[in-house]
Coordinates of N, CA and C in Angstrom, one line a residue:
X1 N 0.6 -1.3 -0.3 CA 0.2 -0.4 -0.1 C 0.9 1.4 0.5
X2 N 2.1 1.9 0.3 CA 3.2 2.3 0.5 C 3.2 2.7 -0.9
X3 N 3.4 4.1 -0.9 CA 3.6 4.7 -2.7 C 2.3 5.7 -2.7
X4 N 1.4 4.6 -2.9 CA 0.3 5.4 -4.1 C -0.1 7.0 -3.6
X5 N -1.0 7.9 -5.0 CA -1.4 8.5 -4.4 C -2.7 9.1 -5.1
X6 N -3.2 10.3 -4.9 CA -4.0 10.8 -5.7 C -3.7 11.2 -6.5
X7 N -5.0 11.6 -8.1 CA -4.9 12.8 -9.3 C -5.8 12.7 -8.9
X8 N -6.3 14.8 -8.9 CA -7.9 15.3 -8.5 C -7.7 15.2 -10.1
X9 N -9.5 15.2 -11.1 CA -9.9 15.6 -11.9 C -10.3 17.0 -12.2
X10 N -10.0 17.3 -11.7 CA -11.5 18.7 -11.3 C -10.4 19.9 -11.8
X11 N -11.5 20.3 -12.8 CA -10.7 21.6 -13.4 C -11.2 22.5 -12.7
X12 N -9.8 23.8 -13.5 CA -10.6 25.4 -12.8 C -12.5 25.7 -13.1
X13 N -12.3 25.2 -14.3 CA -13.8 25.6 -14.5 C -14.5 25.5 -14.4
X14 N -14.4 23.8 -14.1 CA -15.6 23.4 -12.9 C -16.0 24.0 -11.6
X15 N -14.8 24.7 -11.1 CA -14.3 25.3 -10.1 C -15.0 26.9 -10.1
X16 N -14.7 27.4 -11.4 CA -14.9 28.8 -11.8 C -16.7 29.0 -11.9
X17 N -17.1 27.4 -12.3 CA -19.1 27.7 -12.4 C -19.1 27.1 -11.4
X18 N -19.4 27.0 -10.5 CA -19.4 26.1 -8.6 C -19.9 27.4 -8.4
X19 N -18.1 28.0 -8.2 CA -18.3 29.0 -7.3 C -19.4 30.3 -7.6
X20 N -20.3 30.1 -9.4 CA -20.6 31.4 -10.0 C -22.5 31.0 -9.2
X21 N -22.3 29.6 -9.2 CA -23.8 29.2 -9.2 C -24.4 28.8 -7.5
X22 N -22.8 29.4 -6.5 CA -23.2 29.0 -5.2 C -23.9 30.2 -4.4
X23 N -22.7 31.2 -5.4 CA -22.9 33.3 -5.3 C -24.3 33.0 -5.7
X24 N -25.2 32.7 -6.5 CA -25.9 32.7 -7.0 C -27.0 32.8 -6.2
X25 N -27.2 30.9 -5.7 CA -27.7 30.7 -5.2 C -28.1 31.1 -3.0
X26 N -26.9 31.6 -2.6 CA -26.7 32.4 -1.8 C -27.6 33.7 -1.5
X27 N -26.5 34.2 -2.8 CA -28.3 35.7 -2.7 C -29.2 35.6 -2.5
X28 N -29.9 34.7 -4.2 CA -30.8 34.1 -4.0 C -31.6 33.5 -2.4
X29 N -31.3 33.1 -1.1 CA -31.8 32.4 -0.5 C -31.4 33.3 0.6
X30 N -31.0 34.8 0.6 CA -30.5 35.6 2.0 C -29.5 34.8 2.2
X31 N -28.6 33.8 2.1 CA -27.1 33.1 3.3 C -27.4 31.5 3.0
X32 N -29.1 31.4 3.4 CA -29.3 30.6 3.8 C -28.2 29.3 3.3
X33 N -28.2 29.6 1.4 CA -27.3 27.9 1.0 C -25.5 28.2 1.3
X34 N -25.5 29.1 1.8 CA -23.5 28.7 2.7 C -23.6 28.0 3.0
X35 N -25.2 27.6 4.0 CA -24.7 25.9 5.4 C -25.2 25.3 4.4
X36 N -25.1 24.9 3.0 CA -25.6 23.7 2.6 C -24.3 23.5 1.5
X37 N -23.6 24.8 1.0 CA -22.6 25.1 -0.2 C -21.0 24.9 0.2
X38 N -20.7 24.3 1.7 CA -19.7 23.3 1.7 C -19.6 21.8 1.6
X39 N -21.2 21.1 1.8 CA -20.6 19.7 1.3 C -20.5 20.0 -0.2
X40 N -21.3 20.4 -1.0 CA -21.0 20.4 -2.2 C -19.8 20.5 -2.6
X41 N -19.6 21.9 -2.4 CA -18.1 22.6 -2.7 C -16.8 21.7 -2.6
X42 N -16.9 21.5 -0.9 CA -16.0 20.5 -0.8 C -16.0 18.5 -1.4
X43 N -17.1 18.1 -1.3 CA -17.3 16.7 -2.5 C -17.3 16.6 -3.5
X44 N -17.4 18.1 -4.6 CA -17.3 17.5 -5.9 C -15.5 17.3 -6.2
X45 N -14.6 17.9 -5.7 CA -13.6 17.7 -6.3 C -13.2 16.2 -5.3
X46 N -13.3 16.1 -4.4 CA -13.3 14.3 -4.0 C -14.1 13.7 -4.5
X47 N -14.7 14.2 -5.4 CA -16.0 12.7 -6.1 C -14.8 12.4 -7.1
X48 N -14.1 13.4 -7.9 CA -13.3 13.4 -9.5 C -11.7 13.5 -9.2
X49 N -11.5 12.3 -7.7 CA -10.6 12.2 -7.3 C -9.7 10.2 -7.5
X50 N -8.5 10.2 -7.8 CA -8.6 8.4 -8.0 C -7.3 8.3 -7.5
X51 N -7.6 7.2 -6.9 CA -5.7 6.7 -6.0 C -4.9 5.7 -7.0
X52 N -3.6 6.6 -7.2 CA -2.9 5.6 -8.1 C -1.9 5.5 -7.6
X53 N -1.2 3.5 -8.6 CA -0.3 3.2 -7.5 C 1.1 3.7 -8.3
X54 N 2.1 2.6 -7.8 CA 3.3 3.8 -8.2 C 3.4 3.5 -9.6
X55 N 3.1 3.1 -10.3 CA 3.5 3.4 -11.9 C 2.3 4.3 -12.6
X56 N 1.5 5.4 -11.0 CA 0.2 5.9 -12.3 C -0.7 5.8 -13.0
X57 N -1.0 4.1 -12.4 CA -2.2 2.9 -13.3 C -3.0 3.5 -12.2
X58 N -4.5 3.9 -12.5 CA -5.4 3.9 -11.9 C -5.6 3.1 -11.1
X59 N -6.3 3.2 -9.5 CA -6.4 1.9 -8.8 C -7.8 1.7 -8.3
X60 N -8.5 3.2 -7.7 CA -9.4 3.1 -7.7 C -10.2 4.3 -7.6
X61 N -11.7 4.5 -7.4 CA -11.8 6.1 -7.3 C -12.3 6.9 -6.1
X62 N -12.3 8.2 -5.7 CA -12.6 8.5 -4.2 C -14.4 9.1 -4.8
X63 N -15.1 7.7 -3.3 CA -16.4 8.9 -3.4 C -16.8 9.2 -2.1
X64 N -17.9 10.3 -1.8 CA -18.4 10.8 -1.4 C -19.8 10.7 -1.9
X65 N -21.0 10.0 -0.9 CA -22.1 10.2 -1.3 C -22.7 10.9 0.0
X66 N -23.2 11.5 -0.1 CA -24.4 11.9 0.8 C -25.7 12.3 1.2
X67 N -26.7 12.0 1.1 CA -28.3 12.3 1.1 C -28.3 13.6 1.6
X68 N -29.7 13.9 1.2 CA -29.5 16.0 1.7 C -30.4 16.3 2.9
X69 N -30.6 15.0 3.2 CA -31.3 14.7 4.8 C -30.1 14.9 5.4
X70 N -29.3 14.2 5.3 CA -28.0 14.2 6.5 C -27.6 15.4 6.8
X71 N -27.3 16.2 5.3 CA -26.8 17.5 4.8 C -28.0 18.6 5.3
X72 N -28.7 18.4 5.3 CA -29.7 19.5 6.3 C -29.8 19.7 8.0
X73 N -30.0 18.0 8.7 CA -29.8 18.1 9.4 C -28.2 19.2 10.5
X74 N -27.5 18.3 9.9 CA -26.2 18.6 10.2 C -25.8 20.5 9.9
X75 N -26.6 20.5 9.0 CA -26.2 22.5 9.0 C -27.1 23.2 9.7
X76 N -28.7 21.9 9.4 CA -29.6 23.8 10.8 C -28.8 23.8 12.2
X77 N -28.6 22.6 12.0 CA -27.9 22.2 13.9 C -26.6 23.7 13.9
X78 N -26.0 24.2 12.9 CA -24.5 24.8 12.4 C -25.2 26.2 12.3
X79 N -26.7 26.2 11.5 CA -26.8 27.3 11.3 C -28.0 28.0 12.3
X80 N -28.1 27.9 13.6 CA -28.5 28.1 14.8 C -27.2 28.1 15.5
X81 N -25.7 27.4 15.7 CA -24.6 27.9 16.2 C -24.4 29.1 15.5
X82 N -24.5 29.2 14.5 CA -23.4 30.5 13.7 C -24.7 31.4 14.1
X83 N -25.8 31.7 14.4 CA -26.7 32.5 15.0 C -26.5 33.5 16.2
X84 N -26.0 31.9 17.0 CA -25.5 32.6 18.3 C -24.6 32.9 18.7
X85 N -23.5 32.6 17.6 CA -22.3 33.4 17.9 C -22.7 34.4 17.0
X86 N -23.0 34.5 16.6 CA -22.7 35.8 15.1 C -21.7 35.3 14.8
X87 N -22.2 34.2 13.9 CA -21.1 34.0 12.6 C -20.0 33.3 13.0
X88 N -19.4 33.1 14.5 CA -18.3 32.4 14.4 C -18.1 31.2 14.0
X89 N -19.4 30.2 14.4 CA -18.9 29.1 14.3 C -19.3 28.9 12.7
X90 N -19.0 29.5 12.0 CA -19.3 28.7 10.7 C -18.0 28.6 10.5
X91 N -16.8 29.5 10.7 CA -15.4 28.7 10.1 C -15.3 27.5 11.1
X92 N -16.0 26.7 11.8 CA -16.1 26.2 12.1 C -16.7 25.2 12.1
X93 N -17.8 24.9 11.2 CA -18.6 24.3 10.9 C -18.1 24.2 8.9
X94 N -17.3 24.1 8.8 CA -16.1 23.9 7.7 C -15.5 23.0 8.2
X95 N -14.7 22.7 8.5 CA -13.6 22.2 9.3 C -14.8 20.6 10.0
X96 N -15.6 20.8 10.5 CA -16.6 20.0 10.7 C -17.1 19.2 9.3
X97 N -17.1 19.9 8.4 CA -17.5 18.8 7.2 C -16.9 18.8 6.5
X98 N -15.5 18.9 6.8 CA -14.8 17.8 5.6 C -14.2 16.9 6.9
X99 N -14.8 17.1 8.8 CA -14.6 15.8 9.0 C -15.8 14.7 8.8
X100 N -16.7 15.6 8.4 CA -18.0 14.5 8.1 C -17.6 14.1 6.4
X101 N -16.7 14.5 5.5 CA -16.9 14.1 4.2 C -15.6 13.0 4.1
X102 N -14.7 13.7 5.0 CA -13.2 12.1 5.2 C -14.0 11.2 5.3
X103 N -14.4 11.4 6.8 CA -15.2 9.9 7.5 C -17.0 9.1 6.4
X104 N -16.5 9.7 5.2 CA -17.8 9.0 4.6 C -17.2 8.9 3.0
X105 N -15.4 9.4 3.0 CA -15.2 8.2 2.0 C -14.8 6.6 1.7
X106 N -15.6 6.2 0.6 CA -15.4 4.9 0.2 C -14.4 5.0 -0.8
X107 N -13.5 3.9 -1.6 CA -12.7 3.7 -2.8 C -13.2 3.1 -3.1
X108 N -13.4 3.1 -4.2 CA -14.3 2.2 -5.2 C -13.6 1.9 -6.7
X109 N -13.8 0.3 -6.7 CA -13.1 -0.2 -8.2 C -13.5 0.9 -8.9
X110 N -12.2 0.9 -10.5 CA -12.9 1.7 -11.6 C -12.8 0.5 -12.8

């Protein structure tokens, strides 16, 4: 297992497209979309990542799947915490989302 690497095929164009879409959604929803954004914004490049062997051959694909219900419950709790802490909890929310996404990673055969 030693010597494996990751390769991410998430492009700059895809990232810019996501940023534009999420900015529009955040404005339209008066900021509420910002509590769902970290899941989709971080999940997209993770799902376009592959595990490579020492020779550069693809071994498996990284897969992160969440239901909207899982996201909504977690995001609502952090929304309330962010309101109570005047937005400071939102910074910790990103770290909590990263932890949840990494714990949900599965390596799928290609």
